[in-house]
Structure formats: structure tokens, C-alpha cells
PDB file of C-alpha atoms and ligand atoms in Angstrom:
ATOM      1  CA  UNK A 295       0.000   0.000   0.000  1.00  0.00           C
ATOM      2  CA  UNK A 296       2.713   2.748   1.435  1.00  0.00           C
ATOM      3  CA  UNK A 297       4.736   2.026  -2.246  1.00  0.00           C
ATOM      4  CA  UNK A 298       1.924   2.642  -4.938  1.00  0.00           C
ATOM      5  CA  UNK A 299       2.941   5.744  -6.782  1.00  0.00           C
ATOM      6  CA  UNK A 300      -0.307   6.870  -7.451  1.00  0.00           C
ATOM      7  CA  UNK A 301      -0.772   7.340  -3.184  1.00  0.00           C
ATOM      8  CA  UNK A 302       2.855   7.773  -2.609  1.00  0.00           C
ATOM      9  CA  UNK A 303       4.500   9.725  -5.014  1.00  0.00           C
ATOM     10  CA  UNK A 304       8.520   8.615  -5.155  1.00  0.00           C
ATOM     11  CA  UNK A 305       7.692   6.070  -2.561  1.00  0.00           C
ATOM     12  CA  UNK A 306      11.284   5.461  -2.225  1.00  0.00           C
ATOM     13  CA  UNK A 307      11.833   8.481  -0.955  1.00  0.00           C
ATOM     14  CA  UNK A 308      11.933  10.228   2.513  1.00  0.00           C
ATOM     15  CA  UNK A 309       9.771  13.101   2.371  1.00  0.00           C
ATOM     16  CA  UNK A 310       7.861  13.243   6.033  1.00  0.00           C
ATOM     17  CA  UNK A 311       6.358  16.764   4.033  1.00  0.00           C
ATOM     18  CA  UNK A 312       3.689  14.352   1.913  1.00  0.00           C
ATOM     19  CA  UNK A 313       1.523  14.159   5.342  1.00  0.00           C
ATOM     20  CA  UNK A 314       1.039  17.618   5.150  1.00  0.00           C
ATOM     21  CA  UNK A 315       0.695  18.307   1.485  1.00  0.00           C
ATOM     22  CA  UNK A 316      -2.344  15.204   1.454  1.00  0.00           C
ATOM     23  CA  UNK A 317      -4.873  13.653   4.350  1.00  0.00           C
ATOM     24  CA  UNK A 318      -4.527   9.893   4.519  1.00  0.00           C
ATOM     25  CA  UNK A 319      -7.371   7.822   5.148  1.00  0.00           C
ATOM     26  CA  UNK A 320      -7.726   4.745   7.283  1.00  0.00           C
ATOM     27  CA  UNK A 321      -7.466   2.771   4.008  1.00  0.00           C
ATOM     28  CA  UNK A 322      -4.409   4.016   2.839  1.00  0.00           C
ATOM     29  CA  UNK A 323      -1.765   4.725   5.559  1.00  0.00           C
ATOM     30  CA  UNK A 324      -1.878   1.962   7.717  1.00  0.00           C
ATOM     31  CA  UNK A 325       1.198   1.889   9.404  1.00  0.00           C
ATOM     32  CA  UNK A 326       0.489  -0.779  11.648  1.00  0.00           C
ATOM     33  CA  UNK A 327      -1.286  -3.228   9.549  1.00  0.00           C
ATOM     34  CA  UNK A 328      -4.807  -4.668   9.836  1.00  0.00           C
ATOM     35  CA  UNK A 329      -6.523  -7.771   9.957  1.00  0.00           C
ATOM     36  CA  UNK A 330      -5.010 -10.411  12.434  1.00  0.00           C
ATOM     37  CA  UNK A 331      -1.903  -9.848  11.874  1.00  0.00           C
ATOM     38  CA  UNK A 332      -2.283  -6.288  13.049  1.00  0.00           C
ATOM     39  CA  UNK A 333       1.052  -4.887  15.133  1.00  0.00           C
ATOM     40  CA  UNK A 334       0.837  -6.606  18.654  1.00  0.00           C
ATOM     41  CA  UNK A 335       3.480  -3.524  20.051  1.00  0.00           C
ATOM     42  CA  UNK A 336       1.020  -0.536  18.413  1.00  0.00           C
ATOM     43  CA  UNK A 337       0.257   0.831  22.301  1.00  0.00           C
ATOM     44  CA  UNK A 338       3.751   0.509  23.393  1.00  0.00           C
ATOM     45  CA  UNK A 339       5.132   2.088  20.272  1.00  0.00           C
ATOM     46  CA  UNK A 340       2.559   5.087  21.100  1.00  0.00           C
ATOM     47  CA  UNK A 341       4.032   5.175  24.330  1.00  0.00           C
ATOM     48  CA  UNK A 342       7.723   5.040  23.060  1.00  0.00           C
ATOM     49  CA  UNK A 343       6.689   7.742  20.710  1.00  0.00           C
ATOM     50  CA  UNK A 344       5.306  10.228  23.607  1.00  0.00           C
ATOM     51  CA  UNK A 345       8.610   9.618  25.239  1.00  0.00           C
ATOM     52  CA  UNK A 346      10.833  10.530  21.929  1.00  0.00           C
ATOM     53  CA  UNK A 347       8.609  13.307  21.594  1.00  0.00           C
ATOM     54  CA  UNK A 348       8.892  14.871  25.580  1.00  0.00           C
ATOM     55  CA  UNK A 349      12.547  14.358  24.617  1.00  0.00           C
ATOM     56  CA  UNK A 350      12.074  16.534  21.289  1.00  0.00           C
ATOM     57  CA  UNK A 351      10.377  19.349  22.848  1.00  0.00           C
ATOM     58  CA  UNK A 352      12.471  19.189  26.157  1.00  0.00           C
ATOM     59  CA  UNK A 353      15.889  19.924  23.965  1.00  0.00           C
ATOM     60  CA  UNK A 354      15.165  21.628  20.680  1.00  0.00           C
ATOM     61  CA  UNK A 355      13.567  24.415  19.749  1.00  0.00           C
ATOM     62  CA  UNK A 356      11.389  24.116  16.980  1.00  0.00           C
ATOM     63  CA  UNK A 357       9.378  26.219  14.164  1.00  0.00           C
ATOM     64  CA  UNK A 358       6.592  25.945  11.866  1.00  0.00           C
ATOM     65  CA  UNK A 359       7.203  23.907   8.581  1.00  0.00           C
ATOM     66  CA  UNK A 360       5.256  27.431   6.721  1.00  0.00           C
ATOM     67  CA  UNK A 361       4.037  30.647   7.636  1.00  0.00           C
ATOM     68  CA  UNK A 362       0.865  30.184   6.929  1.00  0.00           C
ATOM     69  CA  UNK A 363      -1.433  31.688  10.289  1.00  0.00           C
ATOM     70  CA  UNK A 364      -3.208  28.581  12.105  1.00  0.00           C
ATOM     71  CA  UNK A 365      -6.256  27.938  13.498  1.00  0.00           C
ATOM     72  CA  UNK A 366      -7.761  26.053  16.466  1.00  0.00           C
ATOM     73  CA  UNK A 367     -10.483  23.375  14.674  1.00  0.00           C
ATOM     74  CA  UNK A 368     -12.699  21.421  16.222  1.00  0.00           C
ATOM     75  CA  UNK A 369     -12.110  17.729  15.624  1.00  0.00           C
ATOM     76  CA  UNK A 370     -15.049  15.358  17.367  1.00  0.00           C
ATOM     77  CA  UNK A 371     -14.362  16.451  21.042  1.00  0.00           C
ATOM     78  CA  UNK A 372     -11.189  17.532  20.980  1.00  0.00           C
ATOM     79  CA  UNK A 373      -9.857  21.105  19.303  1.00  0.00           C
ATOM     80  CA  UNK A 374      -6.618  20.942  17.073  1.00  0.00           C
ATOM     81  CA  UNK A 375      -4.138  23.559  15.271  1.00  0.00           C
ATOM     82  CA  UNK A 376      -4.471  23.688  11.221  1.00  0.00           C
ATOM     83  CA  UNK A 377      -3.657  25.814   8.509  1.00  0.00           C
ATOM     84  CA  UNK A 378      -5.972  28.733   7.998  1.00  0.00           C
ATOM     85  CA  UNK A 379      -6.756  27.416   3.916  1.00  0.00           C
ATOM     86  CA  UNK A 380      -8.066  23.947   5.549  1.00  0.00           C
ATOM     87  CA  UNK A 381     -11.466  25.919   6.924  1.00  0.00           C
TER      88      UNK A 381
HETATM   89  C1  HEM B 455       6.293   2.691  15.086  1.00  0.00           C
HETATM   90  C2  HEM B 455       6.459   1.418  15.522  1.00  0.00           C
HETATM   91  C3  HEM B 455       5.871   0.205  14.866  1.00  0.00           C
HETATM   92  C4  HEM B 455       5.337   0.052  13.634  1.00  0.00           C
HETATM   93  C5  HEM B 455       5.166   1.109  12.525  1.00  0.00           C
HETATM   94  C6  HEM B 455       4.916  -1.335  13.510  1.00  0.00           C
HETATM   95  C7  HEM B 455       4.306  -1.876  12.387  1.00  0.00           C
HETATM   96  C8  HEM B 455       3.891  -3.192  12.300  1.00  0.00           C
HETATM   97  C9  HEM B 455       3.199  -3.762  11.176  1.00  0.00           C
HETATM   98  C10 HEM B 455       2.846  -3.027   9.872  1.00  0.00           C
HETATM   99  C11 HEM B 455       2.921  -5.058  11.444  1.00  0.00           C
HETATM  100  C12 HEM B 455       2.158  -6.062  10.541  1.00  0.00           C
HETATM  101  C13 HEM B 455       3.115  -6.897   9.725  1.00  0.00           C
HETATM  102  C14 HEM B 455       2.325  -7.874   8.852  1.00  0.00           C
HETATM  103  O1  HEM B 455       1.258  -7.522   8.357  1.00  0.00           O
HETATM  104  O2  HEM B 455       2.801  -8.987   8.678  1.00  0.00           O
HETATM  105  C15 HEM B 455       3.453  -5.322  12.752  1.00  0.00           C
HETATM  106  C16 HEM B 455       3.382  -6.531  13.379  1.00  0.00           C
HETATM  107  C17 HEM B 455       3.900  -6.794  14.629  1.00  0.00           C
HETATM  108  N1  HEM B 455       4.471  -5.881  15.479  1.00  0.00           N
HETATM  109 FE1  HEM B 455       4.809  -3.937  15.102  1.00  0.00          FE
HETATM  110  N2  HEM B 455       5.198  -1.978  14.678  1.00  0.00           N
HETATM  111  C18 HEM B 455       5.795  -1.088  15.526  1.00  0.00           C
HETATM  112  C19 HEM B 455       6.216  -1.327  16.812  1.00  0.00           C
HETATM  113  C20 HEM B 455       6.158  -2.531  17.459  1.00  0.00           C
HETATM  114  C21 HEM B 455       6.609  -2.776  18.811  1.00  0.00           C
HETATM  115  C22 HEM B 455       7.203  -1.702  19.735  1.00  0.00           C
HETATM  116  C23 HEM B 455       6.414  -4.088  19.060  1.00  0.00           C
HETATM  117  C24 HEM B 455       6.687  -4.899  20.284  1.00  0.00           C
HETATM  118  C25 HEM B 455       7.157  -4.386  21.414  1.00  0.00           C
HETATM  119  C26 HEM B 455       5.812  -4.678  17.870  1.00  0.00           C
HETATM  120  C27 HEM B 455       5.461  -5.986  17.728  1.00  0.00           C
HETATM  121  C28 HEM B 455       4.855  -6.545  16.630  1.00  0.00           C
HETATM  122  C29 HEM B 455       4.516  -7.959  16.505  1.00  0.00           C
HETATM  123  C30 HEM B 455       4.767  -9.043  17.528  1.00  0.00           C
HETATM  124  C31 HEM B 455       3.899  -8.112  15.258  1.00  0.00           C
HETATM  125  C32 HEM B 455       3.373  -9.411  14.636  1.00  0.00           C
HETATM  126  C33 HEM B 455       1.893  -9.563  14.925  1.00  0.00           C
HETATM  127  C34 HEM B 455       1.351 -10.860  14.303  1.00  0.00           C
HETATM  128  O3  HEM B 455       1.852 -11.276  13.269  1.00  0.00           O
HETATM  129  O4  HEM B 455       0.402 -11.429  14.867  1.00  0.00           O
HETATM  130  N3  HEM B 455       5.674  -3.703  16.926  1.00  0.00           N
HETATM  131  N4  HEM B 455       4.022  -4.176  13.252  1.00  0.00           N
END
């Protein structure tokens, strides 16, 4: 799935900026698998990853990948930070 061109673009390539450009859906990022051979460590990996990140923002300073102003969005229950051209 993650190395069809038409999804993936130079699938080959490293370029963490094609989650921004284009919104995934369930169907075709699926970084952990499906089905019953779904990822058996998917809860501790989130849990590594929180760590990594309190790490991240503990010792770097970092900036916004454009200039673009954001906005707070409501997302079910929960509020998050987008672009201002995703309204
Ligand atoms: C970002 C981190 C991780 C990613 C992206 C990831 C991704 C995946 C994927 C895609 C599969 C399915 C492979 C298939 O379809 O055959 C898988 C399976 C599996 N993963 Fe992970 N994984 C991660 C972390 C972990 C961790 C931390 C553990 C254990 C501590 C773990 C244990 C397993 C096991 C045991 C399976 C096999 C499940 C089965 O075949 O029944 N994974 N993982």
C-alpha cells in the first residue's frame, strides 16, 4: 500500500512533508497493519513515541514547517491547530 505511486509519489523516498501536502485515510496509511496480523506492540510504540517526543520538545527548539497563520479546529471532542486554507 505505502509504495503505490499513485498514493505515494517517489515512494522510495523520505519526504515526512507528503503528510502535510495530502490527508490519509484509514485505508491508505496503515502503518500498523490490519486484519489479524495487526502490530501486537502498536500501544507501546505510542508510548515510546510520547517519550521521543517529551525528549524533542524538552531539547530543541522548533518552528513551523510554513508561515501560513493557524487555526484552532474542532475535531469530534477535541480542538486541534491547522492551517488557515483547511477551513
Ligand atoms: C512505530 C512502531 C511500529 C510500527 C510502525 C509497527 C508496524 C507493524 C506492522 C505493519 C505489522 C504487521 C506486519 C504484517 O502484516 O505482517 C506489525 C506486526 C507486529 N508488530 Fe509492530 N510496529 C511497531 C512497533 C512494534 C513494537 C514496539 C512491538 C513490540 C514491542 C511490535 C510488535 C509486533 C509484533 C509481535 C507483530 C506481529 C503480529 C502478528 O503477526 O500477529 N511492533 N508491526
Amino acid at each position: 500500500m505505502h509504495r503505490r505511486p499513485d498514493l505515494y509519489p517517489e515512494p522510495h523516498l523520505f519526504r515526512p512533508q507528503r503528510f502535510i501536502e495530502r490527508e490519509y485515510n484509514s485505508y491508505e496509511y496503515i502503518s500498523f497493519g490490519g486484519g489479524a496480523r495487526r502490530c501486537l506492540g502498536i500501544h507501546f510504540a505510542f508510548y515510546e513515541m510520547k517519550i521521543v517526543l517529551a525528549y524533542i520538545l524538552l531539547h530543541f527548539q522548533l518552528k513551523l514547517y510554513s508561515n501560513k497563520p493557524i487555526s484552532p479546529v474542532r475535531r469530534g471532542v477535541t480542538f486541534c491547530l491547522v492551517e488557515a486554507y483547511q477551513w
